[in-house]
Coordinates of C-alpha atoms and ligand atoms in Angstrom, one line a residue:
M183 CA 75.4 -63.6 141.0
S184 CA 78.0 -60.6 139.8
N185 CA 78.0 -58.4 142.9
S186 CA 78.5 -61.9 145.0
P187 CA 82.5 -61.5 146.3
Q188 CA 84.7 -64.4 144.1
Y189 CA 87.0 -66.1 146.9
I190 CA 90.2 -67.4 145.2
I191 CA 91.4 -70.5 147.5
L192 CA 93.0 -72.6 144.8
K193 CA 96.5 -71.6 143.2
E194 CA 96.3 -70.4 139.8
G195 CA 96.5 -73.2 137.3
T196 CA 95.1 -75.6 139.2
A197 CA 92.5 -77.9 137.6
E198 CA 89.6 -79.2 139.8
S199 CA 86.5 -81.4 138.8
K200 CA 83.8 -81.4 141.1
G201 CA 80.6 -83.3 142.0
R202 CA 79.3 -86.4 138.7
E203 CA 82.5 -85.1 136.9
A204 CA 84.8 -86.2 139.0
Q205 CA 82.7 -89.5 139.1
R206 CA 82.7 -89.6 135.6
N207 CA 86.4 -89.3 134.8
N208 CA 87.4 -91.3 137.2
I209 CA 85.3 -94.2 136.0
Q210 CA 85.8 -94.3 132.6
A211 CA 89.8 -93.6 133.5
A212 CA 89.0 -96.8 136.0
K213 CA 87.7 -99.1 133.3
L214 CA 89.8 -98.3 130.9
I215 CA 91.9 -99.9 132.5
S216 CA 90.5 -103.0 133.1
E217 CA 89.5 -102.5 129.3
I218 CA 93.9 -103.6 129.0
V219 CA 93.8 -106.1 130.7
R220 CA 90.2 -107.6 129.9
S221 CA 91.9 -109.6 126.7
S222 CA 94.7 -111.4 128.4
L223 CA 92.4 -113.3 130.9
G224 CA 92.2 -117.3 131.2
P225 CA 94.0 -119.4 129.0
R226 CA 92.8 -118.7 125.4
G227 CA 93.5 -114.9 126.4
M228 CA 95.9 -113.4 124.3
D229 CA 99.4 -110.9 125.4
K230 CA 100.8 -107.9 124.8
M231 CA 103.6 -106.6 123.6
L232 CA 105.1 -103.7 125.6
V233 CA 108.3 -101.6 124.5
D234 CA 109.5 -98.6 126.5
S235 CA 111.0 -95.7 125.2
L236 CA 114.1 -97.0 124.8
G237 CA 112.7 -100.0 122.3
D238 CA 112.7 -103.3 124.7
V239 CA 110.2 -105.0 124.8
T240 CA 108.3 -107.1 126.7
I241 CA 105.8 -109.7 125.4
T242 CA 103.6 -111.1 128.7
N243 CA 100.1 -112.4 129.6
D244 CA 100.4 -111.4 133.4
G245 CA 98.3 -108.5 134.4
A246 CA 100.4 -107.2 137.5
T247 CA 103.0 -107.2 134.8
M248 CA 101.1 -105.5 131.5
L249 CA 100.1 -102.4 134.3
K250 CA 104.1 -102.3 136.3
E251 CA 104.8 -101.4 132.9
I252 CA 102.8 -99.1 131.5
D253 CA 102.8 -95.6 132.5
V254 CA 99.5 -94.8 133.4
Q255 CA 98.9 -91.4 134.3
H256 CA 95.3 -90.7 135.7
P257 CA 94.7 -90.8 139.0
A258 CA 91.9 -93.0 139.4
A259 CA 93.6 -95.0 136.8
K260 CA 96.9 -96.0 138.9
M261 CA 94.5 -97.1 141.8
L262 CA 93.6 -99.8 139.5
V263 CA 97.0 -100.7 139.0
E264 CA 97.8 -100.6 143.0
V265 CA 95.2 -103.2 143.3
S266 CA 97.0 -105.9 140.8
K267 CA 100.0 -104.5 142.2
A268 CA 98.4 -106.0 145.7
T269 CA 97.5 -108.7 145.0
D270 CA 100.9 -109.5 143.1
N271 CA 102.1 -109.6 146.1
E272 CA 99.5 -110.9 148.5
V273 CA 98.6 -114.1 146.8
G274 CA 100.5 -113.7 143.5
D275 CA 97.8 -114.4 141.0
G276 CA 95.0 -113.0 140.3
T277 CA 96.1 -109.5 139.1
T278 CA 94.1 -109.4 135.9
S279 CA 90.6 -111.1 137.3
A280 CA 90.9 -108.1 140.1
V281 CA 91.4 -105.9 138.1
I282 CA 88.5 -106.2 136.1
L283 CA 86.1 -106.9 139.1
A284 CA 87.3 -103.6 139.7
G285 CA 86.2 -102.5 136.2
A286 CA 83.0 -104.3 136.4
L287 CA 81.9 -102.7 139.3
L288 CA 82.7 -99.3 138.6
E289 CA 80.7 -100.0 135.2
K290 CA 77.6 -101.0 137.6
A291 CA 77.9 -98.4 140.0
E292 CA 77.5 -95.9 137.3
E293 CA 74.7 -97.3 135.6
L294 CA 73.4 -96.7 138.7
I295 CA 74.6 -93.5 139.5
S296 CA 73.3 -92.1 136.4
K297 CA 70.1 -94.1 137.8
D298 CA 70.5 -91.2 141.1
V299 CA 71.5 -93.7 143.3
H300 CA 74.0 -91.7 146.0
P301 CA 76.9 -93.4 145.5
T302 CA 77.1 -94.0 148.9
V303 CA 74.1 -95.8 149.1
V304 CA 76.5 -98.1 146.0
V305 CA 79.0 -98.2 148.1
D306 CA 76.9 -99.4 151.7
G307 CA 75.4 -102.3 149.0
Y308 CA 79.1 -103.3 147.8
M309 CA 80.6 -103.9 150.9
K310 CA 77.8 -105.9 152.9
A311 CA 77.8 -107.6 148.9
L312 CA 81.6 -108.6 149.5
E313 CA 80.8 -109.7 152.7
K314 CA 78.5 -112.0 152.0
A315 CA 80.6 -113.6 149.0
Q316 CA 83.4 -113.7 151.3
L317 CA 80.8 -115.8 153.3
I318 CA 79.1 -118.2 150.2
L319 CA 83.1 -118.1 148.9
E320 CA 84.0 -119.9 152.3
S321 CA 80.9 -121.7 152.3
I322 CA 81.4 -123.7 148.6
A323 CA 85.4 -123.9 149.2
E324 CA 87.0 -127.6 149.7
K325 CA 89.8 -128.4 152.2
V326 CA 92.8 -130.5 150.6
D327 CA 95.9 -132.0 152.0
P328 CA 98.8 -129.8 151.5
S329 CA 101.2 -132.5 151.5
S330 CA 99.5 -134.0 148.5
K331 CA 101.8 -133.6 146.0
T332 CA 98.1 -134.0 143.4
D333 CA 95.9 -132.0 144.5
L334 CA 99.7 -129.0 144.8
L335 CA 100.1 -130.0 140.7
K336 CA 96.7 -129.3 140.4
I337 CA 96.6 -125.8 141.6
A338 CA 100.1 -124.8 140.1
T339 CA 99.0 -126.3 136.3
T340 CA 95.9 -124.1 136.2
S341 CA 98.3 -121.0 136.6
M342 CA 100.5 -122.1 134.6
M343 CA 98.4 -123.2 131.6
T344 CA 97.3 -119.3 131.2
K345 CA 100.0 -118.0 130.8
L346 CA 102.4 -118.0 126.8
V347 CA 104.4 -121.3 128.8
S348 CA 101.1 -123.4 128.8
D349 CA 102.2 -126.2 126.1
D350 CA 105.3 -126.4 129.2
A351 CA 102.8 -126.5 131.9
P352 CA 103.2 -129.9 133.4
H353 CA 106.8 -130.8 133.4
L354 CA 107.6 -126.3 135.0
A355 CA 104.7 -127.5 137.5
Q356 CA 106.0 -130.3 138.6
L357 CA 109.4 -128.5 139.5
V358 CA 107.3 -125.6 141.6
V359 CA 105.7 -128.5 143.0
D360 CA 108.8 -129.8 144.3
A361 CA 110.1 -127.3 144.9
V362 CA 107.9 -125.5 147.3
T363 CA 107.2 -128.9 149.2
Q364 CA 110.9 -129.2 149.7
V365 CA 111.0 -125.5 151.3
A366 CA 107.8 -125.5 153.2
E367 CA 108.4 -125.8 157.0
K368 CA 105.7 -127.4 159.3
A369 CA 104.9 -125.9 162.7
E370 CA 104.3 -127.1 166.0
D371 CA 100.3 -126.8 165.3
G372 CA 100.4 -129.2 161.7
T373 CA 100.1 -126.6 159.5
Y374 CA 103.0 -125.4 157.0
K375 CA 104.6 -122.3 157.0
V376 CA 106.5 -121.6 152.9
D377 CA 109.3 -118.9 152.7
I378 CA 109.2 -118.5 148.5
D379 CA 112.8 -116.4 148.7
N380 CA 114.1 -120.0 149.3
V381 CA 113.5 -120.9 146.0
K382 CA 115.6 -119.0 143.4
V383 CA 114.8 -118.6 140.3
E384 CA 117.7 -118.1 137.9
K385 CA 116.8 -118.1 134.1
K386 CA 119.7 -118.7 131.0
A387 CA 118.3 -118.4 127.3
G388 CA 119.2 -121.5 125.3
G389 CA 118.3 -125.3 125.4
S390 CA 114.6 -125.9 125.5
M391 CA 112.2 -125.2 128.2
V392 CA 111.7 -128.9 129.4
D393 CA 115.7 -128.4 129.9
T394 CA 114.6 -126.3 133.2
K395 CA 116.0 -128.1 136.1
L396 CA 115.5 -127.7 139.9
I397 CA 118.5 -128.6 141.9
S398 CA 118.6 -128.3 145.3
G399 CA 121.0 -126.0 146.0
I400 CA 121.9 -123.0 144.7
A401 CA 123.0 -122.1 141.1
L402 CA 125.1 -119.0 140.8
D403 CA 125.9 -117.7 137.2
K404 CA 129.8 -117.4 138.1
E405 CA 133.0 -119.2 137.6
V406 CA 135.7 -120.9 139.4
V407 CA 138.0 -117.8 139.6
H408 CA 141.9 -119.3 138.3
S409 CA 142.4 -122.2 135.6
A410 CA 144.8 -124.1 138.4
M411 CA 141.9 -124.7 140.9
P412 CA 140.0 -127.6 141.3
K413 CA 136.1 -127.2 139.4
R414 CA 134.6 -130.2 141.4
V415 CA 134.9 -130.5 145.2
E416 CA 133.2 -133.4 147.5
N417 CA 132.2 -132.3 151.0
A418 CA 133.3 -128.7 150.8
K419 CA 133.4 -126.4 153.5
I420 CA 132.7 -123.4 152.8
A421 CA 134.6 -119.8 153.6
L422 CA 131.6 -116.5 152.6
I423 CA 134.3 -113.7 152.6
N424 CA 132.7 -109.9 152.0
S425 CA 135.8 -108.0 151.9
P426 CA 138.1 -108.0 149.1
L427 CA 141.1 -110.5 148.9
E428 CA 142.8 -107.5 147.5
I429 CA 145.6 -105.1 149.0
E430 CA 143.3 -102.0 149.8
K431 CA 144.5 -98.8 147.9
T432 CA 144.8 -95.8 150.0
E433 CA 142.4 -93.0 150.0
F434 CA 144.9 -90.1 149.4
S435 CA 147.9 -91.1 146.6
A436 CA 151.1 -91.5 148.2
E437 CA 154.2 -91.8 146.5
I438 CA 157.3 -93.7 148.1
R439 CA 161.0 -93.2 146.3
I440 CA 163.0 -95.9 145.8
N441 CA 166.7 -95.5 145.3
D442 CA 168.1 -99.3 145.4
P443 CA 166.0 -102.5 143.0
D444 CA 166.5 -104.4 146.8
Q445 CA 163.8 -102.3 148.2
M446 CA 161.1 -102.7 145.3
Q447 CA 162.1 -106.4 145.7
K448 CA 161.2 -106.1 149.5
F449 CA 157.9 -104.1 148.5
L450 CA 156.7 -106.6 146.3
D451 CA 157.1 -109.4 148.8
E452 CA 156.2 -107.8 151.3
E453 CA 152.2 -107.0 149.5
N454 CA 153.3 -110.5 148.5
S455 CA 152.9 -111.6 152.1
I456 CA 150.1 -109.4 153.3
L457 CA 148.2 -111.9 150.8
K458 CA 149.7 -115.3 151.4
G459 CA 148.7 -114.3 155.0
M460 CA 145.3 -113.6 154.0
V461 CA 145.5 -117.4 152.3
D462 CA 147.0 -119.2 155.0
K463 CA 144.0 -117.9 157.7
I464 CA 141.7 -119.5 155.0
E465 CA 143.7 -122.8 155.0
D466 CA 144.4 -122.5 158.2
A467 CA 140.2 -122.5 158.9
G468 CA 139.9 -125.5 157.0
A469 CA 137.8 -124.1 153.6
N470 CA 138.2 -125.6 150.7
L471 CA 136.1 -123.1 148.9
V472 CA 136.0 -119.4 149.0
I473 CA 133.3 -117.1 147.6
C474 CA 134.0 -113.9 147.4
Q475 CA 131.5 -110.5 147.5
K476 CA 133.9 -108.8 146.4
G477 CA 137.3 -108.9 144.2
I478 CA 140.6 -111.7 144.1
D479 CA 143.9 -110.4 143.7
D480 CA 145.7 -112.6 140.7
V481 CA 148.3 -113.2 144.2
A482 CA 145.4 -114.4 146.1
Q483 CA 144.0 -116.4 142.9
H484 CA 147.7 -118.3 143.1
Y485 CA 148.7 -118.9 146.2
L486 CA 144.7 -120.1 146.6
A487 CA 144.8 -122.8 143.6
R488 CA 148.0 -123.9 144.6
A489 CA 146.5 -124.5 148.7
G490 CA 143.8 -126.5 146.1
I491 CA 141.0 -124.5 147.1
M492 CA 138.1 -123.5 144.7
A493 CA 137.1 -119.4 144.9
I494 CA 134.5 -117.6 143.2
R495 CA 134.8 -113.5 143.2
R496 CA 132.1 -110.9 142.9
V497 CA 129.3 -113.0 144.2
K498 CA 125.8 -110.4 145.1
E499 CA 124.9 -109.5 148.2
S500 CA 121.6 -111.4 147.7
D501 CA 123.1 -114.8 147.0
M502 CA 125.3 -114.2 149.4
S503 CA 123.2 -114.4 152.4
K504 CA 121.1 -116.9 150.6
L505 CA 124.2 -118.9 150.9
A506 CA 124.6 -118.2 154.5
K507 CA 121.1 -120.0 154.9
A508 CA 121.2 -122.7 152.5
T509 CA 125.0 -123.9 153.7
G510 CA 124.9 -122.6 157.6
A511 CA 127.9 -120.5 156.9
R512 CA 128.8 -117.2 158.4
I513 CA 129.5 -114.2 156.4
V514 CA 132.5 -113.2 157.3
T515 CA 134.0 -109.7 157.0
N516 CA 137.3 -109.9 158.5
L517 CA 140.0 -112.4 157.7
D518 CA 140.9 -112.7 161.5
D519 CA 138.0 -113.6 162.6
L520 CA 137.3 -116.8 160.3
S521 CA 137.3 -120.2 162.0
S522 CA 136.5 -123.4 161.6
K523 CA 132.9 -123.0 162.5
D524 CA 132.1 -120.1 160.4
L525 CA 132.2 -122.6 157.5
G526 CA 129.5 -124.0 155.8
Q527 CA 128.9 -127.5 154.0
A528 CA 127.6 -128.5 150.8
K529 CA 127.6 -132.5 149.9
L530 CA 129.3 -131.0 146.4
A531 CA 130.8 -128.0 144.6
E532 CA 131.1 -128.1 140.8
E533 CA 131.6 -125.6 137.9
R534 CA 129.8 -126.9 134.5
K535 CA 129.3 -125.2 131.7
I536 CA 125.7 -124.1 130.1
E537 CA 126.0 -122.9 126.9
E538 CA 129.2 -120.9 126.7
D539 CA 129.1 -119.5 129.7
K540 CA 130.4 -121.4 133.4
W541 CA 128.0 -121.5 136.4
V542 CA 129.3 -123.0 139.8
F543 CA 126.6 -124.9 141.5
I544 CA 126.3 -126.1 145.3
E545 CA 124.0 -128.8 145.7
G546 CA 123.1 -130.8 149.0
C547 CA 123.5 -128.0 151.4
K548 CA 123.6 -128.5 155.2
N549 CA 119.8 -126.9 154.8
P550 CA 118.2 -128.0 152.4
K551 CA 115.4 -125.6 152.6
A552 CA 117.2 -123.8 149.8
V553 CA 116.8 -124.5 146.2
T554 CA 117.4 -123.3 142.8
I555 CA 114.9 -123.3 139.7
L556 CA 116.9 -122.7 137.0
V557 CA 114.9 -121.9 133.5
R558 CA 115.6 -122.5 129.7
G559 CA 114.3 -121.9 127.1
G560 CA 115.0 -120.3 123.4
S561 CA 115.0 -117.0 123.6
Q562 CA 115.4 -114.2 127.1
R563 CA 111.9 -113.3 126.1
V564 CA 110.6 -116.6 126.3
V565 CA 112.4 -117.3 129.8
D566 CA 111.5 -113.9 131.2
E567 CA 107.6 -114.4 130.5
A568 CA 108.9 -118.5 131.5
E569 CA 109.9 -116.9 135.0
R570 CA 106.5 -114.6 135.5
A571 CA 104.3 -118.0 135.0
L572 CA 106.6 -119.3 137.6
H573 CA 106.2 -116.9 140.3
D574 CA 102.3 -117.0 139.8
A575 CA 102.6 -120.7 140.1
L576 CA 105.5 -120.7 143.3
M577 CA 103.4 -118.2 144.9
V578 CA 99.8 -119.9 144.0
T579 CA 101.2 -124.0 145.3
K580 CA 102.9 -121.4 148.8
D581 CA 98.9 -120.2 149.2
V582 CA 97.2 -123.7 149.4
V583 CA 100.5 -125.3 151.4
E584 CA 100.0 -122.6 153.6
M585 CA 95.8 -122.6 153.4
P586 CA 95.0 -125.8 152.5
S587 CA 91.3 -124.9 150.7
I588 CA 90.5 -124.6 147.0
V589 CA 87.4 -124.3 144.2
A590 CA 87.4 -124.9 140.8
G591 CA 88.1 -122.2 138.0
G592 CA 86.7 -121.5 134.3
G593 CA 84.3 -119.1 136.9
A594 CA 82.3 -121.9 138.3
P595 CA 83.1 -119.8 141.7
E596 CA 82.2 -117.1 140.4
V597 CA 78.5 -117.7 138.9
E598 CA 77.9 -119.7 142.1
V599 CA 78.8 -116.4 144.5
A600 CA 76.8 -114.5 142.3
S601 CA 73.4 -117.1 142.1
Q602 CA 73.3 -117.0 145.9
L603 CA 74.1 -113.4 146.5
R604 CA 71.3 -113.0 144.4
A605 CA 69.0 -115.1 146.5
W606 CA 70.1 -113.3 149.4
A607 CA 70.2 -110.2 148.3
Q608 CA 66.1 -110.6 148.4
K609 CA 66.7 -110.0 151.8
L610 CA 67.8 -106.0 151.5
Q611 CA 66.0 -103.1 151.5
G612 CA 65.5 -100.8 147.9
R613 CA 68.4 -99.0 146.6
E614 CA 70.8 -101.0 148.7
Q615 CA 69.9 -104.3 147.4
L616 CA 70.0 -102.7 143.6
A617 CA 73.8 -102.1 144.7
A618 CA 74.1 -105.9 145.1
L619 CA 72.0 -107.1 142.8
R620 CA 75.0 -105.0 140.1
Y621 CA 77.7 -106.8 142.9
A622 CA 76.3 -110.1 141.7
E623 CA 76.8 -109.2 138.3
A624 CA 79.8 -107.9 137.6
I625 CA 81.3 -110.7 139.6
E626 CA 79.7 -112.9 136.7
T627 CA 81.4 -111.2 134.5
I628 CA 84.2 -112.6 134.5
A629 CA 82.9 -115.8 133.4
T630 CA 81.7 -114.2 130.6
I631 CA 84.8 -112.5 129.7
L632 CA 86.6 -116.4 129.8
A633 CA 84.0 -116.9 127.5
E634 CA 84.5 -114.5 124.9
N635 CA 88.3 -115.0 125.2
A636 CA 87.9 -118.7 124.5
G637 CA 85.4 -117.6 121.4
M638 CA 82.4 -118.9 122.9
D639 CA 79.3 -117.1 122.9
P640 CA 79.1 -114.4 126.1
I641 CA 75.3 -114.7 126.4
D642 CA 74.4 -118.2 125.7
T643 CA 77.1 -118.9 128.1
Q644 CA 75.7 -116.9 130.7
V645 CA 72.2 -118.5 130.6
D646 CA 73.5 -121.8 130.1
L647 CA 75.9 -121.6 133.5
R648 CA 72.9 -120.3 135.3
A649 CA 70.7 -122.9 134.6
R650 CA 73.0 -124.6 135.5
H651 CA 74.1 -123.3 138.8
S652 CA 70.3 -123.4 139.7
K653 CA 70.2 -127.0 139.3
G654 CA 73.2 -127.4 141.8
E655 CA 75.8 -127.9 139.2
K656 CA 78.2 -125.8 141.8
W657 CA 80.9 -126.5 139.5
A658 CA 79.5 -125.6 136.3
G659 CA 82.1 -123.2 134.6
V660 CA 84.0 -122.1 131.7
D661 CA 86.3 -125.1 129.9
A662 CA 88.2 -122.3 127.0
L663 CA 90.1 -124.9 126.2
S664 CA 87.2 -126.9 125.3
G665 CA 85.0 -124.1 124.4
K666 CA 82.2 -125.3 126.3
V667 CA 80.2 -124.9 129.5
A668 CA 81.7 -128.0 131.8
N669 CA 82.3 -129.3 135.4
M670 CA 85.9 -127.8 136.2
W671 CA 86.4 -129.7 138.9
N672 CA 87.0 -132.8 137.1
K673 CA 88.6 -131.1 134.4
S674 CA 90.6 -130.7 137.3
V675 CA 90.8 -126.5 137.5
V676 CA 91.4 -125.3 140.4
E677 CA 92.3 -122.0 142.5
P678 CA 93.4 -121.6 145.7
T679 CA 90.6 -120.2 147.9
A680 CA 92.7 -117.5 148.6
V681 CA 93.6 -116.4 145.5
K682 CA 89.7 -115.7 144.9
M683 CA 88.9 -113.8 148.3
Q684 CA 91.6 -111.3 148.0
I685 CA 90.4 -110.6 144.7
L686 CA 86.8 -110.2 145.9
K687 CA 88.7 -107.9 149.1
A688 CA 91.3 -105.7 146.7
A689 CA 88.5 -105.1 143.8
T690 CA 85.7 -103.8 146.2
E691 CA 87.9 -101.6 148.3
S692 CA 89.1 -100.2 145.2
A693 CA 85.7 -100.3 143.7
C694 CA 84.7 -98.2 146.7
M695 CA 87.8 -95.5 147.7
I696 CA 87.1 -94.2 143.8
L697 CA 83.3 -94.1 144.5
R698 CA 83.5 -92.0 147.5
I699 CA 85.6 -89.1 145.4
D700 CA 83.4 -86.6 144.0
D701 CA 86.3 -83.9 143.9
V702 CA 89.6 -84.1 142.2
I703 CA 91.9 -81.1 142.9
A704 CA 95.2 -81.9 140.9
S705 CA 97.6 -79.0 141.3
S706 CA 99.7 -76.4 138.4
K707 CA 102.5 -79.2 138.9
S708 CA 101.2 -81.9 137.6
S709 CA 101.2 -82.7 133.8
A710 CA 98.2 -84.0 133.6
P711 CA 94.9 -82.4 134.2
P712 CA 92.2 -84.9 135.6
G713 CA 89.2 -82.3 134.4
G714 CA 87.1 -81.8 131.2
P715 CA 85.8 -83.9 129.3
G716 CA 88.6 -86.1 127.7
G717 CA 90.4 -84.6 129.9
G718 CA 90.2 -88.3 132.1
M719 CA 91.5 -89.4 128.7
G720 CA 94.4 -87.0 128.5
G721 CA 95.4 -88.3 131.4
M722 CA 95.8 -91.3 130.0
G723 CA 98.2 -90.3 127.5
G724 CA 100.6 -91.5 129.9
M725 CA 101.2 -94.5 128.4
G726 CA 103.3 -93.0 126.9
G727 CA 105.7 -96.3 126.9
M728 CA 104.2 -97.0 123.7
G729 CA 104.1 -93.8 122.2
G730 CA 107.0 -95.2 119.9
M731 CA 104.4 -97.6 118.4
Ligands
ADP48 P1 94.8 -113.6 136.4 O1 96.2 -112.4 136.6 O2 93.4 -113.2 136.6 O3 95.3 -115.0 137.4 P2 94.9 -115.3 134.8 O4 95.0 -114.9 132.8 O5 96.0 -116.1 134.9 O6 94.7 -114.4 135.3 O7 93.2 -116.3 134.0 C1 92.8 -116.7 135.6 C2 91.7 -117.0 135.1 O8 91.8 -118.5 134.0 C3 90.6 -118.2 136.1 O9 89.4 -117.1 136.8 C4 90.8 -119.2 135.8 O10 89.7 -120.4 137.0 C5 90.9 -118.9 134.6 N1 91.3 -121.0 133.9 C6 92.6 -121.5 134.4 N2 92.5 -122.2 133.1 C7 91.6 -122.6 132.9 C8 90.8 -123.3 131.7 N3 91.5 -124.4 131.3 N4 89.3 -123.0 130.9 C9 88.7 -122.2 131.9 N5 89.9 -121.5 132.6 C10 90.6 -121.6 133.0
MG49 MG1 96.3 -116.3 136.7

């Protein structure tokens, strides 16, 4: 051995971990991530308080938000964070479940690998099981009418019930369903499309959650610029301008020498008349409301007020494009181009006071497919979490409107899929069958964790659920609120099939990807070497955001 030459191909300081060790590290790290979110699953799940390096506090129950806020360093752990992000983007809900399922799949795989089943065989078994699980899910799902508000209401409420704002779930869910059905567009083939960007969520701390309102139109966190302007305009003709109504300063410093007071006056008059000219163009076009993305000069404000035109300045670009869509206005850069054709329309524009702030509401827009949910609540943290809960509820409602198929919740579909998978796995060969059976167990953990978080006995619940499902009770699940096993369909706890499909797909794919890795090479620049016993944990030291606690 000592004679054999040694070849060095990796740079000095590079950390490498191979084979079993690399696999074990990756699996450990990924499992740790799923441990973090585990206790927050379901309506009785706990919340997490996240403290960042500046001491800012976020309180949340949302898996995607938790993982976004903590600063994870281990590469395999990062992959699980990706799973929650992908699920959030794709369907908007089920982020916690996806991470938990990926963790469970890895845990079960580890048991097999330690019994000398090759990871490739596990991966193959898992992929086959995924395909079958999706088919089973499809076969047990129920069709719904996407235009029926009662079903949509159940979906939105279920999603909200698992969040901090669950007490107000019925009220908020109603707003969500109204908003989504208002912006949904029917295609020629009878299906619906929902552009969730048409629903603007604005928040303002203060008042209580029941004051949260749906506005059919757009709310802007801005006040009317000049006190002499009208505060209410009916039949608004709206000019959207994205250049300043000011005299632009020159780039270079110029000097003008004035030796007689008349010249001074002339100079000021000239400025005045330029600004007056701008206002004249707006007036000539017939606008009675100007919304400007940039600033509006005092003099211009004065002339606008004299012409009886309401004006708002420094509006966000994203709001400008929403306004354009909602009112049918064209955003104009050069005032010379402004004509009556460019103006948007709304039935009413009005400044209203919310707490100590003034907001401008633009309602009854030409295109009614633009709505705002104005979130109110006791404190900033409450409205922040309400906004996240609204996001999830809006997304699940959209999911069902677009793909009108639902399943019951509370772990019922997971237990049903698991029990049908077990029967199917009997047809598989040897070790692949082992993998498929473990897959079924992993899916079932969703139900056990729900039970655990609800303070029920996980083993008793599992036995009870299996017995009921074998008797054909496909919607028997964990009713976390009463702490009993129940028919979740009758309890109106329902979820989009699309979410369940995404959870299965995202979790299985990422678990398989992690299982296929047998070599982790970290370049010397990396601060977190992945190798070594405890090295995997070392990578987790990256929860630095919480270090101050
Ligand atoms: P996720 O981020 O995965 O959506 P949640 O914390 O929102 O995580 O929990 C979702 C799980 O809670 C789903 O499995 C859903 O079926 C379940 N669930 C929702 N409402 C109830 C309820 N009333 N009883 C039992 N389980 C429920
Ligand atoms: Mg949820």
